[in-house]
Amino acid sequence: MIALVLAMAWSRRGQALALALLSLFAVAAAVAAPAYLRAADRGIAAGQVALADAAERSLVLSQTALDRRGQNPADAQPDLSLPQIGASLTDLPGFTYVYAAEFSAIGLDPDTRNRTVFVYRQGVCAHLVMATGRCLIGESEVIIGDQTARRLQVAAGDQITFAYAVLNPDPDVRMYEAAGTPKRFLVAGTYRVPDPADTYWGTSGYFTAGAEPAFGTAASLAAMDHGTTQLTVDGVAGPAALTVDRLPTLRSQLATLSEQVTTLNAGVSLQTRIPDLLARIDAGRRAAHRIVPVLAVALVVLACLSIYLAIGYSIEGRRPELAVVALRGTRRIQRWWLAIGENLVAILAGAAAGCVAGQLLVNAVAAARFPDVGVDPGLASLRYAPIAVVAAMVTAVVAHRRQLTSGLTQLLRRVPGRSPEWTAVAGTAVVTVLAAVAVTQLRSTGGTLTGVGTFAATLVVVALAHLTARAVLPAVTTGARRALRRGRLGTALAGYRLSRRAGAAGLFALLTAAIAITGYAGGAVDVAARQRDLQATVGTGAARVLTVGPVGRQRLLTAVRAADPRGAYAMASVLIRAEPGRPAILAADTTRLAAVAFWPGGGPSPAAAARALRPPAPAPVTVTGTDVTLDVTATGLSRNRPVSVALRLSSVAGLGDAVLPLGDVRAGRHTYGGDVPVCRQGCRLDALRLFQSEGVLDVTGRLTVHGLTGSGAATPFTARPWRATAGGRLASTPDGVRVDITSLNGLPDGMVVQPADTPYPLPAATAGSAPGSVPNGLDGRPLPIRPVLRIPAVPGVGAPGMIVDLDYADRFAIDSAPTGAGRVWLSATAPDDAVSRLRAQGLVITDDITANGVRRQLDAQGSALALWFYVLVAGLATALAAGVLVLAATVDRVRHVDDLSALRHQGLPPDAVRQATLWTYPALTTVATVCGMGIGLAGWGLSGWALPLAGLDPPPLPLPGWPRAATMVALGVAVAVVLAAVAYLAGRRTLRSIR
């Protein structure tokens, strides 16, 4: 019996091969999903490790060795040596360790306000480039930074003296003083650091803000008289320590190490951000494991439906053979085996090949996407293969049920019987109900891809494909009738062949579903790519964003404008972080928005925003000279309730800001002043503060402020607009501006009087929901704003958020404190020396983020890597559709050739024969492509929103949720061309057989 079945399979080897290929698709999809997830896990871990900073790949054990020089050695309790405990605490495989010690010293820089950090670091010479001289050898040698050497005019071969130093605790002194015996050193050479971000340097921060330590040997450290010393052991994780298989063990070992350090209680501390890296890797893996199964299941289902359709086609040609078997009275079990045996053999052969093909496909994709990681194939990739094989075999058995249960008369009929209509309706209804349940669960769980929700996309696509087939095929029949009435015989025959042949609805539904899966996969890839692009551009704000050390806001503005006087590539900004119930505010030099910022689409242009945010304003009140005085007349003040006055001044040359306290105002007309060095090239008056002394209440009176005088001419306050906060009233007089103080109670900032040299309220561009309350400004006080336009998102902030002009916002402020939230945005056209130009203006760059770097980080996350599986699925679905077309044309060829040959002999014109042969399947693929792309979009709308495509921590941006029409049209055209070409070639073969 087995030999007979094998012979039957060989005699119909074309059909057996087609069925084996379909089985291969099903099993390959089941194998490829876990195999790809395994490869993606490795790629995610490797990508995140490669992009992690030094702090996320290292741990630091640190200890402060106290100064014991004055103690009796017999009485002193020695410090627990960090090198001694390091071996027991850092027993982590795959880590390399670097021992270091450092203390403060003076002697190199003549200015004792500046210290030199004297450092011994194990193996330092291998990580430095010597600019002059050589690296360390002897006990009395030292190497210093090249920039420091040039600044202090020190060269290799010079003699310098170092002495251990401590900072004088007196806040008025702020100098380092020698606290140890000086030691003379030879400058062996000067160094440059090729990569300050190298993990070798750990989190030491030696080179922060351009600092350069002096490096000595371990012998130098021991020979030098020094006190308190900071000891560290930096453990740097190598590639082997952070592979995906090592992560659980590493997490456990880090927890154990932390417990040991805590239990030891010897002044040793552990700092590491490796757990943050591990958490990010785990989150990326979870995202990938949610994304990949969605279409992996769809591909298996499509393959099973294809097997069902293929067996249905093939078994129609075997009806006479099955009738002979039934006529001979063969036992039912033998009848079943003869009917399904050759198909089961083909399925099993295809399944065996699918196990290999699935892994090979993943190997190819992984080699292209993450070539340096590998795929780590194993038996775990086959865990779902048996399920796919069983599903294919069950499908084969179900496909035979009607022929195996049909009577002899029915089998002998040439015209195949049709299944009862109610069975098709019931099947479609069941799939539709399951799709509705899956979508409902997906929405009720907020997009959790678990349970039946994982199959939502597959069920929706299959249900809509069957519903579409039931709607389209009757329309094709109607069109064929009209063509027949009009004498268009070829078109009519093609239409009837599509609509009336057995299994036409199943063929159309299958093609439509396969194309819909391709469209769904293409849409997911397009949406994810655009989301990552938006995060990298608008989310970052500009092509490059530099974080600046604490600096005055006007100083920041002036420095950036001086570095880029044409406003072509640099923009100053300050980010005011969001508080609960209030949006974040980006205060930027809006005159440069159009040139620098990545601006969101779908709203006003950046040039229009700049015009709206910085309208013309009156000229400011300015004064020049370091000796600044204020002319004030005071009346009506109580002697025991004085009013104090302070001025907030900003240098127009970018020298900084200053608050000048003028003290209590006396009755009568007097001048009050002080020395303001930043005003030597001119200052702008930003605010005049009136406040009462602590414990004083109910201050009232009148002040007439006549003008402001510097080293040059006086600036009168007459004929100028002014505004004030609560606490009194303003009035213009011929002598200046009059301030009637009513009450300063409950005003922590006092009464603020400002020149009206900025728009009021401040114009703002808003994104997202309107602020629920007045936001705080640069000085922490409420900032009155007036929304003048709406934008989709604030660059670098997202939504909700606001943009205001930095210069205008700073004029509202009454403080002179430097900001630590300063940023410099650079466009893609910034010159290579842009950072050097900014540093030359006195700005200290503490961080550097690029849009390209952010994009690389996003591309290395789990959601991005998982979508490469969707590219594989799209290719397999298209290939599956093409295979089904070839199978249908092959099975249908004999009968179609007989029918058209007979009609040709009866006088059917050759053109009609050509049209009926060549147009049938291309027309089918064209209609199926249009319907499939529409179904793919419908499936995306119902379930695609649940895919975690935006990455691990997406910013609050209006991320695109739908694929672009151009992408879907291009994908649809490509699929239609491929399938139509396959159908045309199959039709040509049929045409050549017609006689």
Short mmCIF file of N, CA and C in Angstrom, two decimals, residues 795-868:
data_model
loop_
_atom_site.label_atom_id
_atom_site.label_comp_id
_atom_site.label_asym_id
_atom_site.label_seq_id
_atom_site.Cartn_x
_atom_site.Cartn_y
_atom_site.Cartn_z
N PRO A 795 9.46 71.20 18.76
CA PRO A 795 10.73 70.48 18.55
C PRO A 795 11.50 70.30 19.86
N GLY A 796 11.95 69.08 20.09
CA GLY A 796 12.70 68.79 21.29
C GLY A 796 11.87 68.63 22.53
N VAL A 797 10.57 68.88 22.45
CA VAL A 797 9.68 68.80 23.61
C VAL A 797 8.53 67.85 23.34
N GLY A 798 7.83 68.05 22.24
CA GLY A 798 6.66 67.25 21.91
C GLY A 798 5.38 67.98 22.18
N ALA A 799 4.39 67.26 22.66
CA ALA A 799 3.09 67.84 22.97
C ALA A 799 2.55 67.13 24.21
N PRO A 800 2.00 67.91 25.19
CA PRO A 800 1.85 69.36 25.16
C PRO A 800 3.18 70.08 25.39
N GLY A 801 3.26 71.28 24.87
CA GLY A 801 4.45 72.10 25.04
C GLY A 801 4.21 73.47 24.43
N MET A 802 5.17 74.36 24.65
CA MET A 802 5.07 75.71 24.13
C MET A 802 6.44 76.19 23.70
N ILE A 803 6.45 77.14 22.76
CA ILE A 803 7.67 77.83 22.36
C ILE A 803 7.47 79.31 22.60
N VAL A 804 8.47 79.94 23.23
CA VAL A 804 8.48 81.39 23.39
C VAL A 804 9.86 81.88 22.97
N ASP A 805 9.96 83.17 22.75
CA ASP A 805 11.25 83.74 22.39
C ASP A 805 12.13 83.85 23.62
N LEU A 806 13.35 83.37 23.54
CA LEU A 806 14.26 83.35 24.69
C LEU A 806 14.61 84.76 25.16
N ASP A 807 14.88 85.65 24.24
CA ASP A 807 15.25 87.01 24.62
C ASP A 807 14.09 87.69 25.34
N TYR A 808 12.90 87.61 24.78
CA TYR A 808 11.74 88.23 25.43
C TYR A 808 11.44 87.58 26.78
N ALA A 809 11.53 86.22 26.83
CA ALA A 809 11.24 85.53 28.09
C ALA A 809 12.25 85.91 29.16
N ASP A 810 13.50 86.11 28.76
CA ASP A 810 14.53 86.48 29.74
C ASP A 810 14.28 87.89 30.28
N ARG A 811 13.72 88.77 29.47
CA ARG A 811 13.45 90.12 29.95
C ARG A 811 12.35 90.14 31.00
N PHE A 812 11.51 89.11 31.01
CA PHE A 812 10.50 89.00 32.06
C PHE A 812 11.11 88.58 33.38
N ALA A 813 12.26 87.89 33.32
CA ALA A 813 12.85 87.32 34.52
C ALA A 813 13.47 88.41 35.39
N ILE A 814 13.54 88.16 36.68
CA ILE A 814 14.09 89.14 37.62
C ILE A 814 15.32 88.59 38.34
N ASP A 815 15.78 87.39 37.96
CA ASP A 815 16.96 86.84 38.62
C ASP A 815 18.15 86.94 37.67
N SER A 816 19.32 86.68 38.22
CA SER A 816 20.53 86.69 37.40
C SER A 816 21.28 85.38 37.52
N ALA A 817 20.61 84.34 38.02
CA ALA A 817 21.26 83.05 38.22
C ALA A 817 21.54 82.40 36.89
N PRO A 818 22.70 81.77 36.73
CA PRO A 818 22.98 81.03 35.50
C PRO A 818 22.06 79.83 35.38
N THR A 819 21.75 79.46 34.17
CA THR A 819 20.87 78.33 33.92
C THR A 819 21.69 77.09 33.59
N GLY A 820 21.25 75.97 34.11
CA GLY A 820 21.86 74.70 33.76
C GLY A 820 21.11 73.97 32.66
N ALA A 821 20.08 74.63 32.12
CA ALA A 821 19.26 74.01 31.07
C ALA A 821 19.53 74.61 29.71
N GLY A 822 20.69 75.26 29.55
CA GLY A 822 21.03 75.86 28.27
C GLY A 822 21.39 74.82 27.23
N ARG A 823 20.94 75.06 26.02
CA ARG A 823 21.24 74.19 24.89
C ARG A 823 21.65 75.04 23.70
N VAL A 824 22.46 74.46 22.84
CA VAL A 824 22.77 75.06 21.55
C VAL A 824 22.37 74.05 20.49
N TRP A 825 21.44 74.44 19.63
CA TRP A 825 20.99 73.59 18.55
C TRP A 825 21.79 73.92 17.30
N LEU A 826 22.28 72.89 16.62
CA LEU A 826 23.04 73.06 15.40
C LEU A 826 22.32 72.35 14.26
N SER A 827 22.31 72.98 13.10
CA SER A 827 21.69 72.37 11.93
C SER A 827 22.67 71.42 11.26
N ALA A 828 22.17 70.70 10.27
CA ALA A 828 23.02 69.75 9.55
C ALA A 828 24.11 70.45 8.74
N THR A 829 23.93 71.76 8.49
CA THR A 829 24.92 72.51 7.71
C THR A 829 25.98 73.16 8.58
N ALA A 830 25.97 72.89 9.88
CA ALA A 830 26.97 73.50 10.77
C ALA A 830 28.36 73.06 10.37
N PRO A 831 29.33 73.96 10.40
CA PRO A 831 30.71 73.59 10.03
C PRO A 831 31.32 72.65 11.06
N ASP A 832 32.39 72.01 10.67
CA ASP A 832 33.05 71.03 11.55
C ASP A 832 33.59 71.68 12.82
N ASP A 833 33.94 72.96 12.75
CA ASP A 833 34.50 73.63 13.92
C ASP A 833 33.47 74.41 14.70
N ALA A 834 32.19 74.05 14.54
CA ALA A 834 31.13 74.79 15.24
C ALA A 834 31.31 74.71 16.75
N VAL A 835 31.64 73.53 17.25
CA VAL A 835 31.80 73.37 18.70
C VAL A 835 33.01 74.19 19.16
N SER A 836 34.08 74.20 18.40
CA SER A 836 35.26 74.99 18.77
C SER A 836 34.92 76.48 18.81
N ARG A 837 34.10 76.94 17.88
CA ARG A 837 33.69 78.34 17.89
C ARG A 837 32.88 78.67 19.15
N LEU A 838 32.02 77.76 19.53
CA LEU A 838 31.22 78.00 20.74
C LEU A 838 32.11 78.00 21.98
N ARG A 839 33.05 77.07 22.04
CA ARG A 839 33.97 77.05 23.18
C ARG A 839 34.82 78.30 23.23
N ALA A 840 35.17 78.81 22.05
CA ALA A 840 35.96 80.04 22.01
C ALA A 840 35.18 81.22 22.58
N GLN A 841 33.86 81.14 22.58
CA GLN A 841 33.03 82.18 23.17
C GLN A 841 32.80 81.96 24.66
N GLY A 842 33.46 80.96 25.23
CA GLY A 842 33.37 80.73 26.67
C GLY A 842 32.33 79.73 27.10
N LEU A 843 31.65 79.07 26.18
CA LEU A 843 30.64 78.08 26.54
C LEU A 843 31.32 76.74 26.83
N VAL A 844 30.83 76.05 27.85
CA VAL A 844 31.35 74.74 28.23
C VAL A 844 30.35 73.69 27.77
N ILE A 845 30.75 72.82 26.85
CA ILE A 845 29.88 71.79 26.30
C ILE A 845 29.98 70.55 27.18
N THR A 846 28.85 70.14 27.73
CA THR A 846 28.85 68.99 28.63
C THR A 846 28.21 67.75 28.02
N ASP A 847 27.47 67.90 26.94
CA ASP A 847 26.84 66.75 26.31
C ASP A 847 26.59 67.08 24.85
N ASP A 848 26.52 66.03 24.04
CA ASP A 848 26.39 66.21 22.60
C ASP A 848 25.48 65.11 22.08
N ILE A 849 24.31 65.48 21.59
CA ILE A 849 23.34 64.52 21.06
C ILE A 849 23.08 64.86 19.61
N THR A 850 23.08 63.85 18.76
CA THR A 850 22.80 64.07 17.34
C THR A 850 21.54 63.32 16.94
N ALA A 851 20.85 63.85 15.95
CA ALA A 851 19.65 63.18 15.44
C ALA A 851 20.02 61.84 14.81
N ASN A 852 21.16 61.78 14.14
CA ASN A 852 21.60 60.51 13.56
C ASN A 852 21.91 59.48 14.63
N GLY A 853 22.50 59.94 15.74
CA GLY A 853 22.77 59.02 16.84
C GLY A 853 21.49 58.50 17.46
N VAL A 854 20.50 59.37 17.62
CA VAL A 854 19.20 58.93 18.15
C VAL A 854 18.56 57.93 17.20
N ARG A 855 18.67 58.20 15.90
CA ARG A 855 18.09 57.27 14.93
C ARG A 855 18.78 55.91 15.01
N ARG A 856 20.10 55.91 15.17
CA ARG A 856 20.80 54.63 15.31
C ARG A 856 20.33 53.89 16.55
N GLN A 857 20.12 54.61 17.64
CA GLN A 857 19.62 53.97 18.85
C GLN A 857 18.24 53.37 18.62
N LEU A 858 17.37 54.11 17.94
CA LEU A 858 16.03 53.60 17.67
C LEU A 858 16.07 52.40 16.74
N ASP A 859 16.96 52.43 15.76
CA ASP A 859 17.06 51.32 14.82
C ASP A 859 17.60 50.05 15.49
N ALA A 860 18.27 50.21 16.62
CA ALA A 860 18.82 49.05 17.33
C ALA A 860 17.87 48.50 18.37
N GLN A 861 16.71 49.11 18.53
CA GLN A 861 15.76 48.64 19.53
C GLN A 861 14.94 47.47 18.99
N GLY A 862 14.29 46.78 19.92
CA GLY A 862 13.59 45.56 19.56
C GLY A 862 12.49 45.75 18.55
N SER A 863 11.73 46.83 18.65
CA SER A 863 10.63 47.04 17.72
C SER A 863 11.12 47.19 16.29
N ALA A 864 12.25 47.89 16.11
CA ALA A 864 12.79 48.07 14.76
C ALA A 864 13.33 46.76 14.20
N LEU A 865 14.04 46.02 15.02
CA LEU A 865 14.61 44.76 14.54
C LEU A 865 13.52 43.73 14.25
N ALA A 866 12.44 43.75 15.02
CA ALA A 866 11.37 42.78 14.80
C ALA A 866 10.71 42.97 13.45
N LEU A 867 10.70 44.20 12.96
CA LEU A 867 9.99 44.47 11.71
C LEU A 867 10.71 43.92 10.49
N TRP A 868 11.97 43.55 10.63
CA TRP A 868 12.62 42.87 9.52
C TRP A 868 11.97 41.51 9.26
#
